[in-house]
Amino acid sequence: MRPVRSLAVLAIVSGLIATVALPAYGAWQNTNPEPLTLQQVALDDAQSLIVASDATQTQLDRNSYAATTQEEIDRRKAAEAAEAAAARARTSASVASVPFDYSMITPGSGTVRWPVGGPFTVTDRFGDRGGAHMGTDMVAAGGTPVYASVDGAVSVSQDSYGAYGVTVVIESILNGQRVRTVYPHMQTGSRQVTVGQTVTAGQTIGLVGSTGRSTANHLHFEVYVDDTAVDSLVWLQANAG
Ligand SMILES: [Zn+2]
């Protein structure tokens, strides 16, 4: 019994790896915009943290100050300050829309666990940015443990998974459905698991970081149920504990 079962599990895991890795890699090189891949979605992820893009903008504008009058400089600075304030307002509005204090959450002991092992703030949610944002951005201190949310098998463990940076992907079966959980932007050198390895819910798989297309320490947590992206925050609220 035991060897047969092991082979069957291996076959399932191999199949999952093939279905996860191949389409995503193919689409990464493909210019056809129709299939929405992890990487394409991640390109948009960098826009979630407005601070860095503002900083870049300020630097660019500063270069042109010398060629303008003091009045123009003042006007431009005022416009930038207004834009920065608006950006902060947008960010805090999205934080304020989250109904409870996530710093109170512990990873729990159930079948499904919260993936961030410490206080975090939810900024951008699933469906933000015109529907392009496929995950939940959980902003936490760099080095905060990242936990596997569900028992499963590791299908991706890479330091450079496209725009996702240091990433682990776990394939699981939960209530008869295939569940894929994605843990991007982790710290370089923090991955604790390898492809094909089985993990248990609550196991540390890496540390919160800001690798890939990211401008601050956060976990961009994605969940797919039977290959369909779902709101990972709603999914956690419904299942984790
Ligand atoms: Zn994100």
mmCIF file of C-alpha atoms and ligand atoms in Angstrom:
data_model
loop_
_atom_site.group_PDB
_atom_site.id
_atom_site.type_symbol
_atom_site.label_atom_id
_atom_site.label_comp_id
_atom_site.label_asym_id
_atom_site.label_seq_id
_atom_site.Cartn_x
_atom_site.Cartn_y
_atom_site.Cartn_z
ATOM 1 C CA MET A 1 0.000 0.000 0.000
ATOM 2 C CA ARG A 2 2.537 2.553 1.117
ATOM 3 C CA PRO A 3 4.783 2.644 -1.998
ATOM 4 C CA VAL A 4 1.751 2.742 -4.268
ATOM 5 C CA ARG A 5 0.291 5.653 -2.373
ATOM 6 C CA SER A 6 3.613 7.510 -2.454
ATOM 7 C CA LEU A 7 3.825 7.114 -6.202
ATOM 8 C CA ALA A 8 0.273 8.362 -6.594
ATOM 9 C CA VAL A 9 1.039 11.411 -4.463
ATOM 10 C CA LEU A 10 4.189 12.060 -6.460
ATOM 11 C CA ALA A 11 2.236 11.815 -9.698
ATOM 12 C CA ILE A 12 -0.332 14.286 -8.405
ATOM 13 C CA VAL A 13 2.344 16.703 -7.249
ATOM 14 C CA SER A 14 4.215 16.395 -10.555
ATOM 15 C CA GLY A 15 1.000 17.060 -12.434
ATOM 16 C CA LEU A 16 0.326 20.114 -10.337
ATOM 17 C CA ILE A 17 3.820 21.420 -10.930
ATOM 18 C CA ALA A 18 3.430 20.968 -14.664
ATOM 19 C CA THR A 19 0.047 22.702 -14.806
ATOM 20 C CA VAL A 20 1.243 25.554 -12.601
ATOM 21 C CA ALA A 21 4.676 26.172 -14.000
ATOM 22 C CA LEU A 22 4.291 25.658 -17.731
ATOM 23 C CA PRO A 23 1.381 27.972 -18.625
ATOM 24 C CA ALA A 24 2.767 30.738 -16.438
ATOM 25 C CA TYR A 25 6.216 30.488 -17.961
ATOM 26 C CA GLY A 26 4.814 30.349 -21.484
ATOM 27 C CA ALA A 27 2.629 33.360 -20.930
ATOM 28 C CA TRP A 28 5.525 35.304 -19.416
ATOM 29 C CA GLN A 29 7.255 35.247 -22.806
ATOM 30 C CA ASN A 30 4.052 35.765 -24.713
ATOM 31 C CA THR A 31 2.888 39.257 -25.645
ATOM 32 C CA ASN A 32 -0.743 38.223 -25.992
ATOM 33 C CA PRO A 33 -2.439 40.198 -23.182
ATOM 34 C CA GLU A 34 -5.485 37.940 -22.797
ATOM 35 C CA PRO A 35 -4.439 35.233 -20.325
ATOM 36 C CA LEU A 36 -3.880 36.879 -16.961
ATOM 37 C CA THR A 37 -0.870 35.171 -15.415
ATOM 38 C CA LEU A 38 0.683 35.517 -12.007
ATOM 39 C CA GLN A 39 3.526 37.521 -13.471
ATOM 40 C CA GLN A 40 1.328 39.884 -15.429
ATOM 41 C CA VAL A 41 -0.717 40.535 -12.354
ATOM 42 C CA ALA A 42 2.443 41.102 -10.368
ATOM 43 C CA LEU A 43 3.611 43.808 -12.752
ATOM 44 C CA ASP A 44 0.720 45.814 -11.438
ATOM 45 C CA ASP A 45 1.589 45.005 -7.860
ATOM 46 C CA ALA A 46 4.367 47.570 -7.658
ATOM 47 C CA GLN A 47 1.792 50.309 -8.064
ATOM 48 C CA SER A 48 0.204 49.493 -4.731
ATOM 49 C CA LEU A 49 2.796 51.398 -2.743
ATOM 50 C CA ILE A 50 2.550 54.949 -3.839
ATOM 51 C CA VAL A 51 5.404 56.335 -1.769
ATOM 52 C CA ALA A 52 8.168 55.119 -4.059
ATOM 53 C CA SER A 53 6.588 56.336 -7.278
ATOM 54 C CA ASP A 54 6.104 59.736 -5.656
ATOM 55 C CA ALA A 55 9.756 59.775 -4.660
ATOM 56 C CA THR A 56 10.819 59.030 -8.221
ATOM 57 C CA GLN A 57 8.519 61.703 -9.545
ATOM 58 C CA THR A 58 9.958 64.250 -7.136
ATOM 59 C CA GLN A 59 13.495 63.439 -8.176
ATOM 60 C CA LEU A 60 12.677 63.808 -11.851
ATOM 61 C CA ASP A 61 10.965 67.121 -11.298
ATOM 62 C CA ARG A 62 13.776 68.421 -9.150
ATOM 63 C CA ASN A 63 16.145 68.074 -12.098
ATOM 64 C CA SER A 64 14.118 70.602 -14.026
ATOM 65 C CA TYR A 65 13.911 73.184 -11.239
ATOM 66 C CA ALA A 66 17.029 74.999 -12.427
ATOM 67 C CA ALA A 67 15.391 75.893 -15.712
ATOM 68 C CA THR A 68 12.243 77.381 -14.183
ATOM 69 C CA THR A 69 11.352 80.501 -12.219
ATOM 70 C CA GLN A 70 10.847 80.497 -8.448
ATOM 71 C CA GLU A 71 7.135 80.972 -9.031
ATOM 72 C CA GLU A 72 6.985 77.893 -11.234
ATOM 73 C CA ILE A 73 8.981 75.903 -8.693
ATOM 74 C CA ASP A 74 6.595 76.904 -5.899
ATOM 75 C CA ARG A 75 3.597 76.033 -8.036
ATOM 76 C CA ARG A 76 5.071 72.662 -8.926
ATOM 77 C CA LYS A 77 5.964 71.886 -5.304
ATOM 78 C CA ALA A 78 2.419 72.743 -4.239
ATOM 79 C CA ALA A 79 1.024 70.462 -6.929
ATOM 80 C CA GLU A 80 3.322 67.649 -5.821
ATOM 81 C CA ALA A 81 2.350 68.123 -2.184
ATOM 82 C CA ALA A 82 -1.330 67.972 -3.157
ATOM 83 C CA GLU A 83 -0.750 64.799 -5.171
ATOM 84 C CA ALA A 84 1.201 63.198 -2.298
ATOM 85 C CA ALA A 85 -1.596 64.096 0.132
ATOM 86 C CA ALA A 86 -4.163 62.616 -2.254
ATOM 87 C CA ALA A 87 -2.064 59.458 -2.534
ATOM 88 C CA ARG A 88 -1.864 59.169 1.250
ATOM 89 C CA ALA A 89 -5.616 59.687 1.476
ATOM 90 C CA ARG A 90 -6.214 56.927 -1.083
ATOM 91 C CA THR A 91 -3.956 54.557 0.857
ATOM 92 C CA SER A 92 -5.495 55.278 4.241
ATOM 93 C CA ALA A 93 -8.982 55.012 2.724
ATOM 94 C CA SER A 94 -8.227 51.500 1.558
ATOM 95 C CA VAL A 95 -6.784 50.613 4.961
ATOM 96 C CA ALA A 96 -9.787 52.118 6.721
ATOM 97 C CA SER A 97 -12.151 49.987 4.632
ATOM 98 C CA VAL A 98 -10.822 46.835 6.297
ATOM 99 C CA PRO A 99 -13.231 45.943 9.087
ATOM 100 C CA PHE A 100 -11.011 44.724 11.875
ATOM 101 C CA ASP A 101 -7.601 44.949 13.481
ATOM 102 C CA TYR A 102 -5.347 42.369 11.898
ATOM 103 C CA SER A 103 -2.649 42.933 14.508
ATOM 104 C CA MET A 104 -4.909 40.929 16.828
ATOM 105 C CA ILE A 105 -4.743 37.841 14.643
ATOM 106 C CA THR A 106 -2.636 34.837 15.562
ATOM 107 C CA PRO A 107 -1.835 32.152 13.015
ATOM 108 C CA GLY A 108 -4.286 29.785 14.738
ATOM 109 C CA SER A 109 -4.298 26.029 14.976
ATOM 110 C CA GLY A 110 -6.842 24.995 12.357
ATOM 111 C CA THR A 111 -6.704 23.473 8.903
ATOM 112 C CA VAL A 112 -6.166 26.937 7.399
ATOM 113 C CA ARG A 113 -3.831 29.490 8.981
ATOM 114 C CA TRP A 114 -3.173 33.190 8.501
ATOM 115 C CA PRO A 115 0.039 33.408 6.450
ATOM 116 C CA VAL A 116 1.725 36.309 8.272
ATOM 117 C CA GLY A 117 3.128 35.492 11.701
ATOM 118 C CA GLY A 118 2.922 38.944 13.237
ATOM 119 C CA PRO A 119 1.092 42.267 13.098
ATOM 120 C CA PHE A 120 0.194 43.362 9.588
ATOM 121 C CA THR A 121 -1.917 45.958 7.835
ATOM 122 C CA VAL A 122 -4.020 45.201 4.791
ATOM 123 C CA THR A 123 -3.512 47.847 2.143
ATOM 124 C CA ASP A 124 -4.570 46.863 -1.357
ATOM 125 C CA ARG A 125 -7.230 44.187 -1.600
ATOM 126 C CA PHE A 126 -8.240 41.635 -4.211
ATOM 127 C CA GLY A 127 -9.895 43.370 -7.150
ATOM 128 C CA ASP A 128 -8.320 46.768 -6.500
ATOM 129 C CA ARG A 129 -6.734 48.709 -9.346
ATOM 130 C CA GLY A 130 -9.572 48.095 -11.744
ATOM 131 C CA GLY A 131 -9.684 44.383 -10.979
ATOM 132 C CA ALA A 132 -6.029 43.865 -11.810
ATOM 133 C CA HIS A 133 -4.900 43.174 -8.250
ATOM 134 C CA MET A 134 -5.303 39.447 -7.640
ATOM 135 C CA GLY A 135 -4.023 39.264 -4.080
ATOM 136 C CA THR A 136 -4.229 40.826 -0.646
ATOM 137 C CA ASP A 137 -1.324 43.093 0.323
ATOM 138 C CA MET A 138 -0.381 42.433 3.924
ATOM 139 C CA VAL A 139 2.184 45.007 5.011
ATOM 140 C CA ALA A 140 4.348 43.714 7.862
ATOM 141 C CA ALA A 141 7.824 44.207 9.268
ATOM 142 C CA GLY A 142 10.600 42.704 7.185
ATOM 143 C CA GLY A 143 11.584 39.342 8.638
ATOM 144 C CA THR A 144 8.112 38.490 9.927
ATOM 145 C CA PRO A 145 7.569 34.739 9.410
ATOM 146 C CA VAL A 146 5.475 33.646 6.445
ATOM 147 C CA TYR A 147 3.463 30.487 7.152
ATOM 148 C CA ALA A 148 1.972 27.929 4.808
ATOM 149 C CA SER A 149 -1.777 28.532 5.012
ATOM 150 C CA VAL A 150 -2.758 24.943 4.242
ATOM 151 C CA ASP A 151 -1.147 21.492 4.204
ATOM 152 C CA GLY A 152 0.159 20.870 0.718
ATOM 153 C CA ALA A 153 3.030 20.350 -1.660
ATOM 154 C CA VAL A 154 5.447 23.038 -2.821
ATOM 155 C CA SER A 155 5.175 23.600 -6.597
ATOM 156 C CA VAL A 156 7.333 26.733 -6.822
ATOM 157 C CA SER A 157 10.242 27.824 -4.638
ATOM 158 C CA GLN A 158 12.343 30.415 -6.457
ATOM 159 C CA ASP A 159 14.427 33.481 -5.704
ATOM 160 C CA SER A 160 13.314 35.225 -8.875
ATOM 161 C CA TYR A 161 9.771 34.255 -9.874
ATOM 162 C CA GLY A 162 9.233 37.065 -12.354
ATOM 163 C CA ALA A 163 7.897 40.206 -10.731
ATOM 164 C CA TYR A 164 7.025 38.176 -7.631
ATOM 165 C CA GLY A 165 10.652 37.994 -6.516
ATOM 166 C CA VAL A 166 11.381 35.368 -3.869
ATOM 167 C CA THR A 167 8.276 33.198 -4.056
ATOM 168 C CA VAL A 168 6.802 29.960 -2.777
ATOM 169 C CA VAL A 169 3.632 28.414 -4.242
ATOM 170 C CA ILE A 170 1.811 25.600 -2.436
ATOM 171 C CA GLU A 171 -0.751 23.231 -3.954
ATOM 172 C CA SER A 172 -3.339 21.770 -1.608
ATOM 173 C CA ILE A 173 -6.601 19.880 -1.551
ATOM 174 C CA LEU A 174 -9.167 21.437 0.771
ATOM 175 C CA ASN A 175 -12.754 20.226 1.037
ATOM 176 C CA GLY A 176 -12.364 18.380 -2.257
ATOM 177 C CA GLN A 177 -11.150 21.437 -4.129
ATOM 178 C CA ARG A 178 -7.686 22.254 -5.426
ATOM 179 C CA VAL A 179 -6.312 25.269 -3.587
ATOM 180 C CA ARG A 180 -3.164 27.096 -4.661
ATOM 181 C CA THR A 181 -1.646 29.626 -2.243
ATOM 182 C CA VAL A 182 1.031 32.070 -3.439
ATOM 183 C CA TYR A 183 3.595 33.794 -1.200
ATOM 184 C CA PRO A 184 5.631 36.414 -3.137
ATOM 185 C CA HIS A 185 8.162 39.179 -2.340
ATOM 186 C CA MET A 186 9.875 37.290 0.498
ATOM 187 C CA GLN A 187 13.380 38.103 1.752
ATOM 188 C CA THR A 188 16.324 36.847 -0.269
ATOM 189 C CA GLY A 189 17.740 33.742 1.332
ATOM 190 C CA SER A 190 14.683 33.186 3.534
ATOM 191 C CA ARG A 191 13.005 30.302 1.653
ATOM 192 C CA GLN A 192 12.670 27.275 3.919
ATOM 193 C CA VAL A 193 11.163 24.796 1.445
ATOM 194 C CA THR A 194 12.002 23.192 -1.892
ATOM 195 C CA VAL A 195 9.856 22.085 -4.838
ATOM 196 C CA GLY A 196 8.120 18.771 -4.198
ATOM 197 C CA GLN A 197 8.390 19.090 -0.437
ATOM 198 C CA THR A 198 5.232 18.618 1.591
ATOM 199 C CA VAL A 199 4.405 21.293 4.130
ATOM 200 C CA THR A 200 1.911 21.563 6.950
ATOM 201 C CA ALA A 201 -0.344 24.499 7.766
ATOM 202 C CA GLY A 202 1.499 26.957 9.974
ATOM 203 C CA GLN A 203 4.944 25.823 8.869
ATOM 204 C CA THR A 204 7.382 28.689 8.255
ATOM 205 C CA ILE A 205 8.229 28.836 4.541
ATOM 206 C CA GLY A 206 10.114 32.160 4.466
ATOM 207 C CA LEU A 207 10.200 35.707 5.780
ATOM 208 C CA VAL A 208 8.315 38.836 4.735
ATOM 209 C CA GLY A 209 10.435 40.947 2.395
ATOM 210 C CA SER A 210 10.269 43.276 -0.568
ATOM 211 C CA THR A 211 11.855 41.390 -3.469
ATOM 212 C CA GLY A 212 10.603 41.573 -7.063
ATOM 213 C CA ARG A 213 8.312 44.406 -8.095
ATOM 214 C CA SER A 214 7.698 45.655 -4.586
ATOM 215 C CA THR A 215 8.601 48.859 -2.788
ATOM 216 C CA ALA A 216 7.935 47.926 0.848
ATOM 217 C CA ASN A 217 7.926 44.825 3.009
ATOM 218 C CA HIS A 218 4.664 43.002 2.430
ATOM 219 C CA LEU A 219 3.133 39.667 1.514
ATOM 220 C CA HIS A 220 1.028 39.808 -1.655
ATOM 221 C CA PHE A 221 -1.061 36.750 -0.765
ATOM 222 C CA GLU A 222 -2.986 35.041 -3.557
ATOM 223 C CA VAL A 223 -5.403 32.123 -3.413
ATOM 224 C CA TYR A 224 -6.744 30.125 -6.353
ATOM 225 C CA VAL A 225 -9.558 27.609 -5.893
ATOM 226 C CA ASP A 226 -9.787 25.144 -8.778
ATOM 227 C CA ASP A 227 -7.590 27.571 -10.780
ATOM 228 C CA THR A 228 -9.873 30.551 -10.201
ATOM 229 C CA ALA A 229 -8.456 33.517 -8.294
ATOM 230 C CA VAL A 230 -10.502 34.315 -5.206
ATOM 231 C CA ASP A 231 -10.366 37.154 -2.683
ATOM 232 C CA SER A 232 -7.686 35.773 -0.381
ATOM 233 C CA LEU A 233 -8.729 38.003 2.537
ATOM 234 C CA VAL A 234 -12.345 36.815 2.369
ATOM 235 C CA TRP A 235 -11.058 33.256 1.991
ATOM 236 C CA LEU A 236 -8.897 33.626 5.113
ATOM 237 C CA GLN A 237 -11.713 35.212 7.087
ATOM 238 C CA ALA A 238 -13.975 32.294 6.131
ATOM 239 C CA ASN A 239 -11.470 29.501 6.693
ATOM 240 C CA ALA A 240 -8.546 30.491 8.896
ATOM 241 C CA GLY A 241 -8.302 30.114 12.630
HETATM 242 ZN ZN ZN B 1 -0.236 43.107 -4.154
#
